[in-house]
Amino acid sequence: MIKVFKFGGASVKDADSVKNVLRVLEPYRDEKIAVVISAMGKTTNALERLLHAYFYHTDMLEEEFNFVRDYHFKIIGDLFPDKNHEVYGDVAGVFASLKSWLENAPSDNYDYEYDQIVSLGEIISTKIVSAYLNMSGMENLWVDARNIIRTDNTYRDAKIEWDKTSELVKGLMKFHREKIYITQGFIGGTSENISTTLGREGSDFSAAILAWSLDAEKVAIWKDVPGVLNADPKYFDNTIKLDQLSYHDAIELAYYGASVIHPKTIKPLQNKKIPLWVKSFVEPKEKGTVIQSDRDGLVVPSFIFKMNQVLVTIAARDFSFIAEQNLRDIFHEISKLRIKINLMENTALSFSICTDWDERKIPELIKSLEDEFMVKYNRGLELVTIRHYDQQTIDRVTVNKDILLEEKSRYTVQMVMRDLNCVDE
Ligand code: ASP
Ligand code: MG
């Protein structure tokens, strides 16, 4: 049976981390594994800055380019003492093609340019890791995900063509003689061979797509945490590691911001009943968390915060009620801008949505609605979601918070809040 492993940016952020990937894979050397790897460290952020400089013609272009290039060549230098190793030329080739791309004027489609440039982070990281594993005696084959993960051309949020993808994956990852394939997370390609990306942090989703396509036995996501915790250790002490989680709980938690797993990851696995392990790359022998079945609920209340939220409140200028007609117009704009709603509420006279703050999309939304509606917004907010809530947990997460909106259902409570410790923007 085939296993799919995923290593995120933090697990390949420098030469030592790459060496650790070899250590994690060692016990599985005789098994069939498809390995999905993200861009190294914070490369995706750096490439986003590079794109910004290119698209908006700022004078940071060269600096951002050199930053990304030097970062990778430092890692290569640390891993490959033989300066004639082919990885040097291979990666230099990627940077040369990036450079010539940047020398031409950008098209007017930001999202398209994004995918052509930002997708290279994964191309580079997998070339380095694949070459390093081969050099260390762990034979593997590098596969270009743009040839197997077939998507439409919704740049930055590309939709998977599942059946075609499955056919392409099976065609290229045959597991006859080869045992280990290395490929990129986060990226795919259209039928016209144009690169696409699946949305930030999309590598987990890539692993799920491969697992689904290959009818894998399981997926393991290797992380710098011991598993899925009941709260974000960045904000809370005394977090508890969950040994087991149902698919349903995992989806709810991931959708509302638990950064351990990308929300789109779970569904394809659930459909084929493929278990998902979240394991530590620091302590690879420890058990981690397994997400499987729908019977085993959470034993403890879990809560997650989504920061940097904005609450947009929309009311009709003519004081008419917010009803079907208005809602249709509002939703039309929201979907045109591909804004994802985290929470919404309507009253007779107004309609509110809570969404991630986006410096491009939110002002555009407001502009498009302003003729017909009065639009107000509050930014710098937090959205907390508590799954299997109890009063004690609600009290714990609302200390020093002003609650602007609250929604309760049987298993989940969500609150949009302002942190009273923070000064207003
Ligand atoms: N490198 C991409 C990102 O940072 C994808 C991923 O890491 O999952 O968003
Ligand atoms: Mg990442």
Tab-separated table of C-alpha atoms and ligand atoms in Angstrom:
chain	number	residue	atom	x	y	z
A	1	MET	CA	0.000	0.000	0.000
A	2	ILE	CA	1.060	3.551	-0.716
A	3	LYS	CA	1.613	6.206	1.916
A	4	VAL	CA	1.566	9.931	1.266
A	5	PHE	CA	3.843	12.107	3.385
A	6	LYS	CA	3.799	15.856	3.517
A	7	PHE	CA	6.585	18.109	4.742
A	8	GLY	CA	5.759	21.793	5.191
A	9	GLY	CA	7.997	24.819	4.922
A	10	ALA	CA	9.237	24.640	8.522
A	11	SER	CA	10.467	21.083	8.003
A	12	VAL	CA	12.765	22.129	5.153
A	13	LYS	CA	13.750	25.610	6.277
A	14	ASP	CA	17.519	25.022	6.359
A	15	ALA	CA	20.139	22.366	5.680
A	16	ASP	CA	19.689	20.662	9.067
A	17	SER	CA	15.946	20.414	8.521
A	18	VAL	CA	16.478	18.784	5.135
A	19	LYS	CA	18.813	16.287	6.775
A	20	ASN	CA	16.086	15.595	9.303
A	21	VAL	CA	13.665	14.735	6.476
A	22	LEU	CA	16.075	11.950	5.537
A	23	ARG	CA	16.001	10.774	9.154
A	24	VAL	CA	12.192	10.749	9.208
A	25	LEU	CA	12.003	8.809	5.941
A	26	GLU	CA	14.681	6.269	6.900
A	27	PRO	CA	12.368	3.700	8.582
A	28	TYR	CA	10.129	3.720	5.504
A	29	ARG	CA	12.818	3.236	2.914
A	30	ASP	CA	11.346	-0.032	1.620
A	31	GLU	CA	7.805	1.226	1.450
A	32	LYS	CA	5.970	3.009	-1.334
A	33	ILE	CA	5.779	6.673	-0.541
A	34	ALA	CA	4.680	9.800	-2.371
A	35	VAL	CA	6.334	12.746	-0.642
A	36	VAL	CA	4.819	16.210	-0.945
A	37	ILE	CA	7.012	19.160	-0.024
A	38	SER	CA	6.290	22.866	0.443
A	39	ALA	CA	8.522	25.800	-0.320
A	40	MET	CA	11.428	26.200	2.113
A	41	GLY	CA	10.817	28.215	5.284
A	42	LYS	CA	9.143	31.509	4.503
A	43	THR	CA	9.890	31.407	0.778
A	44	THR	CA	6.257	31.822	-0.255
A	45	ASN	CA	6.049	35.102	1.666
A	46	ALA	CA	9.292	36.245	0.074
A	47	LEU	CA	8.024	35.359	-3.404
A	48	GLU	CA	4.833	37.287	-2.675
A	49	ARG	CA	6.978	40.321	-1.891
A	50	LEU	CA	8.906	39.777	-5.091
A	51	LEU	CA	5.666	39.585	-7.042
A	52	HIS	CA	4.459	42.792	-5.412
A	53	ALA	CA	7.648	44.584	-6.435
A	54	TYR	CA	7.320	43.264	-9.994
A	55	PHE	CA	3.620	43.955	-10.422
A	56	TYR	CA	3.698	47.423	-8.899
A	57	HIS	CA	7.103	48.339	-10.352
A	58	THR	CA	8.733	49.195	-7.041
A	59	ASP	CA	12.481	49.475	-6.609
A	60	MET	CA	12.591	46.390	-4.352
A	61	LEU	CA	12.605	43.921	-7.224
A	62	GLU	CA	16.281	43.134	-7.325
A	63	GLU	CA	16.625	42.964	-3.562
A	64	GLU	CA	13.710	40.535	-3.193
A	65	PHE	CA	15.020	38.395	-6.042
A	66	ASN	CA	18.495	38.178	-4.534
A	67	PHE	CA	17.043	37.380	-1.141
A	68	VAL	CA	15.200	34.307	-2.424
A	69	ARG	CA	18.134	33.175	-4.540
A	70	ASP	CA	20.782	33.610	-1.826
A	71	TYR	CA	18.633	31.853	0.765
A	72	HIS	CA	18.371	28.746	-1.397
A	73	PHE	CA	21.993	28.724	-2.487
A	74	LYS	CA	23.077	28.935	1.138
A	75	ILE	CA	21.110	25.753	1.849
A	76	ILE	CA	22.454	24.068	-1.273
A	77	GLY	CA	25.991	25.044	-0.281
A	78	ASP	CA	25.486	23.509	3.169
A	79	LEU	CA	24.054	20.278	1.766
A	80	PHE	CA	26.221	19.634	-1.283
A	81	PRO	CA	29.951	20.018	-0.697
A	82	ASP	CA	30.672	18.997	-4.288
A	83	LYS	CA	30.249	22.254	-6.182
A	84	ASN	CA	29.880	20.288	-9.416
A	85	HIS	CA	26.769	18.533	-8.200
A	86	GLU	CA	24.051	18.964	-10.820
A	87	VAL	CA	21.638	20.535	-8.318
A	88	TYR	CA	23.607	23.800	-8.589
A	89	GLY	CA	22.894	24.108	-12.304
A	90	ASP	CA	19.387	22.789	-11.951
A	91	VAL	CA	18.321	25.417	-9.409
A	92	ALA	CA	20.271	28.148	-11.206
A	93	GLY	CA	18.158	27.294	-14.240
A	94	VAL	CA	14.941	27.962	-12.303
A	95	PHE	CA	16.266	31.338	-11.162
A	96	ALA	CA	17.340	32.185	-14.705
A	97	SER	CA	13.843	31.529	-16.029
A	98	LEU	CA	12.354	33.551	-13.157
A	99	LYS	CA	14.711	36.403	-13.993
A	100	SER	CA	13.713	36.478	-17.622
A	101	TRP	CA	10.040	36.396	-16.610
A	102	LEU	CA	10.656	39.449	-14.440
A	103	GLU	CA	12.361	41.272	-17.284
A	104	ASN	CA	9.119	41.349	-19.245
A	105	ALA	CA	6.321	43.674	-18.232
A	106	PRO	CA	3.616	41.973	-16.149
A	107	SER	CA	0.191	41.273	-17.630
A	108	ASP	CA	-2.683	43.006	-15.888
A	109	ASN	CA	-3.802	39.816	-14.163
A	110	TYR	CA	-2.295	39.821	-10.684
A	111	ASP	CA	-3.459	36.336	-9.772
A	112	TYR	CA	-2.038	34.853	-12.956
A	113	GLU	CA	1.340	36.491	-12.351
A	114	TYR	CA	1.182	35.241	-8.772
A	115	ASP	CA	0.873	31.635	-9.814
A	116	GLN	CA	3.672	31.811	-12.381
A	117	ILE	CA	6.094	33.306	-9.871
A	118	VAL	CA	5.093	32.004	-6.447
A	119	SER	CA	4.811	28.375	-7.640
A	120	LEU	CA	8.576	28.314	-8.151
A	121	GLY	CA	9.210	28.097	-4.409
A	122	GLU	CA	7.971	24.517	-4.392
A	123	ILE	CA	9.807	23.655	-7.613
A	124	ILE	CA	13.084	24.758	-6.068
A	125	SER	CA	12.564	23.121	-2.672
A	126	THR	CA	11.683	19.735	-4.176
A	127	LYS	CA	14.657	19.824	-6.521
A	128	ILE	CA	16.942	20.379	-3.551
A	129	VAL	CA	15.381	17.751	-1.292
A	130	SER	CA	15.144	15.165	-4.070
A	131	ALA	CA	18.801	15.653	-5.013
A	132	TYR	CA	19.862	15.488	-1.375
A	133	LEU	CA	17.992	12.239	-0.727
A	134	ASN	CA	19.411	10.699	-3.907
A	135	MET	CA	22.908	11.723	-2.903
A	136	SER	CA	22.340	10.146	0.524
A	137	GLY	CA	21.308	6.829	-0.963
A	138	MET	CA	17.565	7.259	-0.670
A	139	GLU	CA	16.657	6.816	-4.285
A	140	ASN	CA	13.675	8.806	-5.452
A	141	LEU	CA	12.085	10.247	-8.536
A	142	TRP	CA	11.190	13.947	-8.844
A	143	VAL	CA	7.755	14.545	-10.302
A	144	ASP	CA	6.461	17.894	-11.538
A	145	ALA	CA	3.083	18.391	-9.849
A	146	ARG	CA	2.063	20.760	-12.648
A	147	ASN	CA	1.828	17.692	-14.864
A	148	ILE	CA	-0.315	15.612	-12.531
A	149	ILE	CA	-2.469	17.957	-10.435
A	150	ARG	CA	-4.826	19.141	-13.157
A	151	THR	CA	-6.793	22.289	-12.355
A	152	ASP	CA	-8.915	24.943	-13.984
A	153	ASN	CA	-7.479	28.435	-14.351
A	154	THR	CA	-8.878	30.062	-11.216
A	155	TYR	CA	-5.466	31.441	-10.378
A	156	ARG	CA	-4.498	31.413	-6.674
A	157	ASP	CA	-7.469	29.227	-5.835
A	158	ALA	CA	-7.438	26.679	-8.633
A	159	LYS	CA	-10.124	24.008	-8.699
A	160	ILE	CA	-9.081	20.392	-9.058
A	161	GLU	CA	-10.245	18.299	-11.976
A	162	TRP	CA	-10.415	15.155	-9.911
A	163	ASP	CA	-10.829	12.406	-12.458
A	164	LYS	CA	-8.205	13.746	-14.835
A	165	THR	CA	-5.830	14.284	-11.911
A	166	SER	CA	-6.291	10.751	-10.694
A	167	GLU	CA	-5.550	9.405	-14.153
A	168	LEU	CA	-2.420	11.551	-14.492
A	169	VAL	CA	-1.169	10.707	-10.995
A	170	LYS	CA	-1.572	6.983	-11.531
A	171	GLY	CA	0.090	7.286	-14.932
A	172	LEU	CA	3.181	9.002	-13.529
A	173	MET	CA	3.458	7.437	-10.077
A	174	LYS	CA	3.415	3.795	-10.980
A	175	PHE	CA	5.443	2.437	-8.057
A	176	HIS	CA	6.868	-0.379	-10.142
A	177	ARG	CA	10.549	-0.187	-9.491
A	178	GLU	CA	10.477	3.248	-7.891
A	179	LYS	CA	9.595	3.390	-4.233
A	180	ILE	CA	9.758	7.054	-3.445
A	181	TYR	CA	8.419	9.954	-5.474
A	182	ILE	CA	9.065	13.559	-4.529
A	183	THR	CA	6.637	16.207	-5.669
A	184	GLN	CA	5.451	19.723	-4.853
A	185	GLY	CA	2.590	20.765	-2.667
A	186	PHE	CA	0.468	23.823	-3.392
A	187	ILE	CA	0.818	23.847	-7.184
A	188	GLY	CA	-0.888	22.371	-10.206
A	189	GLY	CA	-1.312	23.017	-13.890
A	190	THR	CA	-4.052	23.595	-16.434
A	191	SER	CA	-4.648	21.586	-19.590
A	192	GLU	CA	-2.673	24.326	-21.388
A	193	ASN	CA	0.333	23.728	-19.130
A	194	ILE	CA	-0.046	26.960	-17.207
A	195	SER	CA	1.005	26.852	-13.563
A	196	THR	CA	-1.651	27.361	-10.911
A	197	THR	CA	-1.705	27.420	-7.117
A	198	LEU	CA	-4.277	25.996	-4.738
A	199	GLY	CA	-4.344	28.727	-2.081
A	200	ARG	CA	-1.955	29.514	0.752
A	201	GLU	CA	-0.944	26.554	2.895
A	202	GLY	CA	-2.315	24.315	0.166
A	203	SER	CA	0.319	21.604	0.405
A	204	ASP	CA	-1.755	19.578	2.844
A	205	PHE	CA	-4.506	19.602	0.259
A	206	SER	CA	-2.038	18.397	-2.375
A	207	ALA	CA	-1.185	15.444	-0.159
A	208	ALA	CA	-4.881	14.615	0.138
A	209	ILE	CA	-5.356	14.871	-3.630
A	210	LEU	CA	-2.519	12.425	-4.207
A	211	ALA	CA	-3.797	10.063	-1.540
A	212	TRP	CA	-7.259	10.155	-3.048
A	213	SER	CA	-5.857	9.538	-6.528
A	214	LEU	CA	-3.639	6.673	-5.419
A	215	ASP	CA	-6.110	5.105	-2.976
A	216	ALA	CA	-3.396	5.476	-0.396
A	217	GLU	CA	-3.341	3.621	2.885
A	218	LYS	CA	-2.727	6.791	4.867
A	219	VAL	CA	-1.446	10.346	4.846
A	220	ALA	CA	1.062	11.708	7.336
A	221	ILE	CA	1.657	15.418	7.763
A	222	TRP	CA	4.964	15.978	9.526
A	223	LYS	CA	4.916	19.083	11.697
A	224	ASP	CA	6.853	20.927	14.365
A	225	VAL	CA	4.076	20.232	16.883
A	226	PRO	CA	3.320	16.845	18.495
A	227	GLY	CA	-0.078	16.598	16.768
A	228	VAL	CA	-3.367	18.493	16.758
A	229	LEU	CA	-3.738	20.504	19.955
A	230	ASN	CA	-6.996	21.731	21.460
A	231	ALA	CA	-5.803	25.335	21.227
A	232	ASP	CA	-3.053	27.306	19.566
A	233	PRO	CA	0.060	27.131	21.762
A	234	LYS	CA	1.044	30.556	20.410
A	235	TYR	CA	-1.776	32.114	22.421
A	236	PHE	CA	-2.525	29.658	25.207
A	237	ASP	CA	-0.645	27.643	27.786
A	238	ASN	CA	-1.874	24.253	28.943
A	239	THR	CA	-2.895	22.969	25.560
A	240	ILE	CA	-3.826	19.328	25.207
A	241	LYS	CA	-2.768	17.088	22.371
A	242	LEU	CA	-5.715	15.192	20.892
A	243	ASP	CA	-4.975	11.533	20.151
A	244	GLN	CA	-7.955	11.127	17.860
A	245	LEU	CA	-10.266	13.394	15.990
A	246	SER	CA	-13.249	12.730	13.776
A	247	TYR	CA	-13.145	14.001	10.192
A	248	HIS	CA	-16.070	16.256	10.984
A	249	ASP	CA	-14.423	17.948	13.952
A	250	ALA	CA	-11.210	18.295	11.999
A	251	ILE	CA	-13.008	20.065	9.166
A	252	GLU	CA	-14.753	22.467	11.517
A	253	LEU	CA	-11.563	23.296	13.357
A	254	ALA	CA	-9.472	23.638	10.215
A	255	TYR	CA	-12.044	25.749	8.404
A	256	TYR	CA	-12.148	28.281	11.177
A	257	GLY	CA	-8.448	28.699	11.431
A	258	ALA	CA	-6.675	25.828	13.163
A	259	SER	CA	-3.454	26.235	11.287
A	260	VAL	CA	-2.399	22.612	11.636
A	261	ILE	CA	-4.324	21.371	8.627
A	262	HIS	CA	-5.586	23.085	5.521
A	263	PRO	CA	-9.412	22.906	5.557
A	264	LYS	CA	-9.717	21.369	2.088
A	265	THR	CA	-7.567	18.428	3.102
A	266	ILE	CA	-10.094	16.410	5.027
A	267	LYS	CA	-12.987	15.921	2.621
A	268	PRO	CA	-11.239	13.838	-0.057
A	269	LEU	CA	-9.722	11.667	2.660
A	270	GLN	CA	-13.047	11.252	4.409
A	271	ASN	CA	-14.687	10.209	1.141
A	272	LYS	CA	-12.217	7.372	0.743
A	273	LYS	CA	-11.808	6.695	4.467
A	274	ILE	CA	-8.089	7.356	4.374
A	275	PRO	CA	-6.739	8.173	7.845
A	276	LEU	CA	-4.729	11.345	8.295
A	277	TRP	CA	-1.894	11.371	10.795
A	278	VAL	CA	-0.443	14.589	12.131
A	279	LYS	CA	2.994	13.733	13.442
A	280	SER	CA	6.060	15.464	14.797
A	281	PHE	CA	9.154	15.594	12.618
A	282	VAL	CA	11.133	16.266	15.771
A	283	GLU	CA	9.911	13.104	17.515
A	284	PRO	CA	8.885	10.952	14.561
A	285	LYS	CA	8.382	7.870	16.718
A	286	GLU	CA	5.705	9.518	18.865
A	287	LYS	CA	2.126	8.747	17.973
A	288	GLY	CA	0.758	12.144	17.015
A	289	THR	CA	-2.919	12.613	16.205
A	290	VAL	CA	-4.987	10.455	13.908
A	291	ILE	CA	-8.006	11.849	12.130
A	292	GLN	CA	-10.359	9.144	11.038
A	293	SER	CA	-13.949	7.900	11.204
A	294	ASP	CA	-16.872	9.993	12.277
A	295	ARG	CA	-17.719	8.306	15.494
A	296	ASP	CA	-14.909	9.331	17.795
A	297	GLY	CA	-15.739	12.847	18.878
A	298	LEU	CA	-13.464	15.231	20.665
A	299	VAL	CA	-13.115	14.618	24.351
A	300	VAL	CA	-12.191	18.195	25.164
A	301	PRO	CA	-13.468	21.548	23.969
A	302	SER	CA	-11.198	22.851	21.228
A	303	PHE	CA	-10.924	26.433	20.179
A	304	ILE	CA	-9.231	28.339	17.480
A	305	PHE	CA	-8.669	31.966	16.732
A	306	LYS	CA	-8.671	33.597	13.362
A	307	MET	CA	-6.926	36.935	13.634
A	308	ASN	CA	-7.044	39.978	11.403
A	309	GLN	CA	-10.768	39.784	10.780
A	310	VAL	CA	-13.042	42.480	9.497
A	311	LEU	CA	-16.748	42.806	10.213
A	312	VAL	CA	-18.551	44.470	7.331
A	313	THR	CA	-22.074	45.715	7.987
A	314	ILE	CA	-24.262	46.523	5.040
A	315	ALA	CA	-27.599	48.369	5.173
A	316	ALA	CA	-29.803	49.578	2.344
A	317	ARG	CA	-29.606	53.338	1.759
A	318	ASP	CA	-33.346	53.590	1.241
A	319	PHE	CA	-33.977	51.866	4.588
A	320	SER	CA	-35.619	48.982	2.818
A	321	PHE	CA	-35.323	45.599	4.442
A	322	ILE	CA	-32.423	43.332	3.689
A	323	ALA	CA	-34.258	40.669	1.761
A	324	GLU	CA	-33.735	38.303	-1.145
A	325	GLN	CA	-33.162	40.953	-3.783
A	326	ASN	CA	-30.571	42.841	-1.723
A	327	LEU	CA	-28.880	39.691	-0.579
A	328	ARG	CA	-28.571	38.532	-4.147
A	329	ASP	CA	-26.779	41.751	-5.131
A	330	ILE	CA	-24.498	41.594	-2.100
A	331	PHE	CA	-23.602	37.956	-2.650
A	332	HIS	CA	-22.950	38.634	-6.287
A	333	GLU	CA	-20.216	41.124	-5.353
A	334	ILE	CA	-18.841	38.874	-2.635
A	335	SER	CA	-18.527	35.924	-4.950
A	336	LYS	CA	-17.115	38.030	-7.781
A	337	LEU	CA	-14.277	39.095	-5.479
A	338	ARG	CA	-13.935	35.563	-4.151
A	339	ILE	CA	-14.296	36.707	-0.563
A	340	LYS	CA	-14.724	33.857	1.887
A	341	ILE	CA	-17.274	34.462	4.591
A	342	ASN	CA	-16.349	33.164	8.011
A	343	LEU	CA	-19.566	34.171	9.721
A	344	MET	CA	-22.647	36.116	8.733
A	345	GLU	CA	-25.742	37.560	10.321
A	346	ASN	CA	-28.744	39.369	9.034
A	347	THR	CA	-31.292	41.511	10.764
A	348	ALA	CA	-34.233	43.268	9.206
A	349	LEU	CA	-32.196	46.296	8.230
A	350	SER	CA	-28.629	45.107	7.929
A	351	PHE	CA	-26.466	42.264	6.878
A	352	SER	CA	-23.025	41.600	8.376
A	353	ILE	CA	-20.185	39.395	7.303
A	354	CYS	CA	-17.006	38.517	9.091
A	355	THR	CA	-14.124	37.739	6.766
A	356	ASP	CA	-10.334	37.843	6.613
A	357	TRP	CA	-9.059	41.377	6.141
A	358	ASP	CA	-7.676	41.765	2.623
A	359	GLU	CA	-6.286	45.138	1.678
A	360	ARG	CA	-7.334	44.758	-1.943
A	361	LYS	CA	-10.629	42.911	-1.762
A	362	ILE	CA	-12.391	44.645	1.127
A	363	PRO	CA	-12.027	48.209	-0.197
A	364	GLU	CA	-13.175	46.904	-3.585
A	365	LEU	CA	-16.218	45.276	-2.039
A	366	ILE	CA	-17.133	48.479	-0.252
A	367	LYS	CA	-16.699	50.505	-3.427
A	368	SER	CA	-18.935	48.176	-5.384
A	369	LEU	CA	-21.712	48.306	-2.782
A	370	GLU	CA	-21.564	51.952	-1.804
A	371	ASP	CA	-24.031	53.240	-4.387
A	372	GLU	CA	-26.878	51.188	-3.071
A	373	PHE	CA	-25.866	50.481	0.493
A	374	MET	CA	-24.425	52.069	3.570
A	375	VAL	CA	-21.356	50.082	4.422
A	376	LYS	CA	-19.507	50.238	7.692
A	377	TYR	CA	-16.670	48.098	8.821
A	378	ASN	CA	-14.627	47.261	11.865
A	379	ARG	CA	-11.198	45.790	11.380
A	380	GLY	CA	-8.508	44.332	13.629
A	381	LEU	CA	-10.959	41.801	15.053
A	382	GLU	CA	-10.627	38.177	16.089
A	383	LEU	CA	-12.941	35.295	15.360
A	384	VAL	CA	-12.941	32.500	17.875
A	385	THR	CA	-14.567	29.163	17.208
A	386	ILE	CA	-15.122	26.722	20.057
A	387	ARG	CA	-16.035	23.215	19.093
A	388	HIS	CA	-17.794	21.238	21.839
A	389	TYR	CA	-17.989	24.375	23.934
A	390	ASP	CA	-18.698	24.764	27.603
A	391	GLN	CA	-19.082	27.896	29.744
A	392	GLN	CA	-15.627	27.529	31.219
A	393	THR	CA	-14.030	27.636	27.779
A	394	ILE	CA	-16.170	30.575	26.717
A	395	ASP	CA	-15.038	32.467	29.822
A	396	ARG	CA	-11.454	31.553	29.175
A	397	VAL	CA	-11.355	32.899	25.636
A	398	THR	CA	-13.372	36.056	26.243
A	399	VAL	CA	-11.242	37.600	28.969
A	400	ASN	CA	-10.741	41.251	28.089
A	401	LYS	CA	-12.660	40.997	24.842
A	402	ASP	CA	-15.532	43.001	23.532
A	403	ILE	CA	-17.932	40.687	21.715
A	404	LEU	CA	-19.418	42.178	18.563
A	405	LEU	CA	-21.243	39.156	17.229
A	406	GLU	CA	-21.993	35.717	18.551
A	407	GLU	CA	-23.495	32.616	17.043
A	408	LYS	CA	-24.263	29.381	18.849
A	409	SER	CA	-25.296	26.012	17.555
A	410	ARG	CA	-25.445	22.672	19.288
A	411	TYR	CA	-21.730	21.860	19.054
A	412	THR	CA	-20.098	25.107	18.064
A	413	VAL	CA	-20.009	28.672	19.288
A	414	GLN	CA	-18.394	31.472	17.312
A	415	MET	CA	-17.670	34.984	18.442
A	416	VAL	CA	-16.310	38.022	16.658
A	417	MET	CA	-14.399	40.025	19.221
A	418	ARG	CA	-12.130	42.980	19.744
A	419	ASP	CA	-9.179	42.569	22.015
A	420	LEU	CA	-9.452	45.346	24.593
A	421	ASN	CA	-5.735	45.211	25.274
A	422	CYS	CA	-4.958	46.353	21.759
A	423	VAL	CA	-5.073	50.004	20.861
A	424	ASP	CA	-7.479	50.853	18.083
A	425	GLU	CA	-6.103	51.242	14.604
B	1	ASP	N1	4.252	27.213	0.354
B	1	ASP	C1	2.845	27.453	0.389
B	1	ASP	C2	2.528	28.444	1.489
B	1	ASP	O1	3.382	28.785	2.270
B	1	ASP	C3	2.059	26.215	0.525
B	1	ASP	C4	2.201	25.494	1.845
B	1	ASP	O2	3.155	25.752	2.566
B	1	ASP	O3	1.362	24.655	2.158
B	1	ASP	O4	1.427	28.888	1.550
B	2	MG	MG	3.872	26.831	4.438
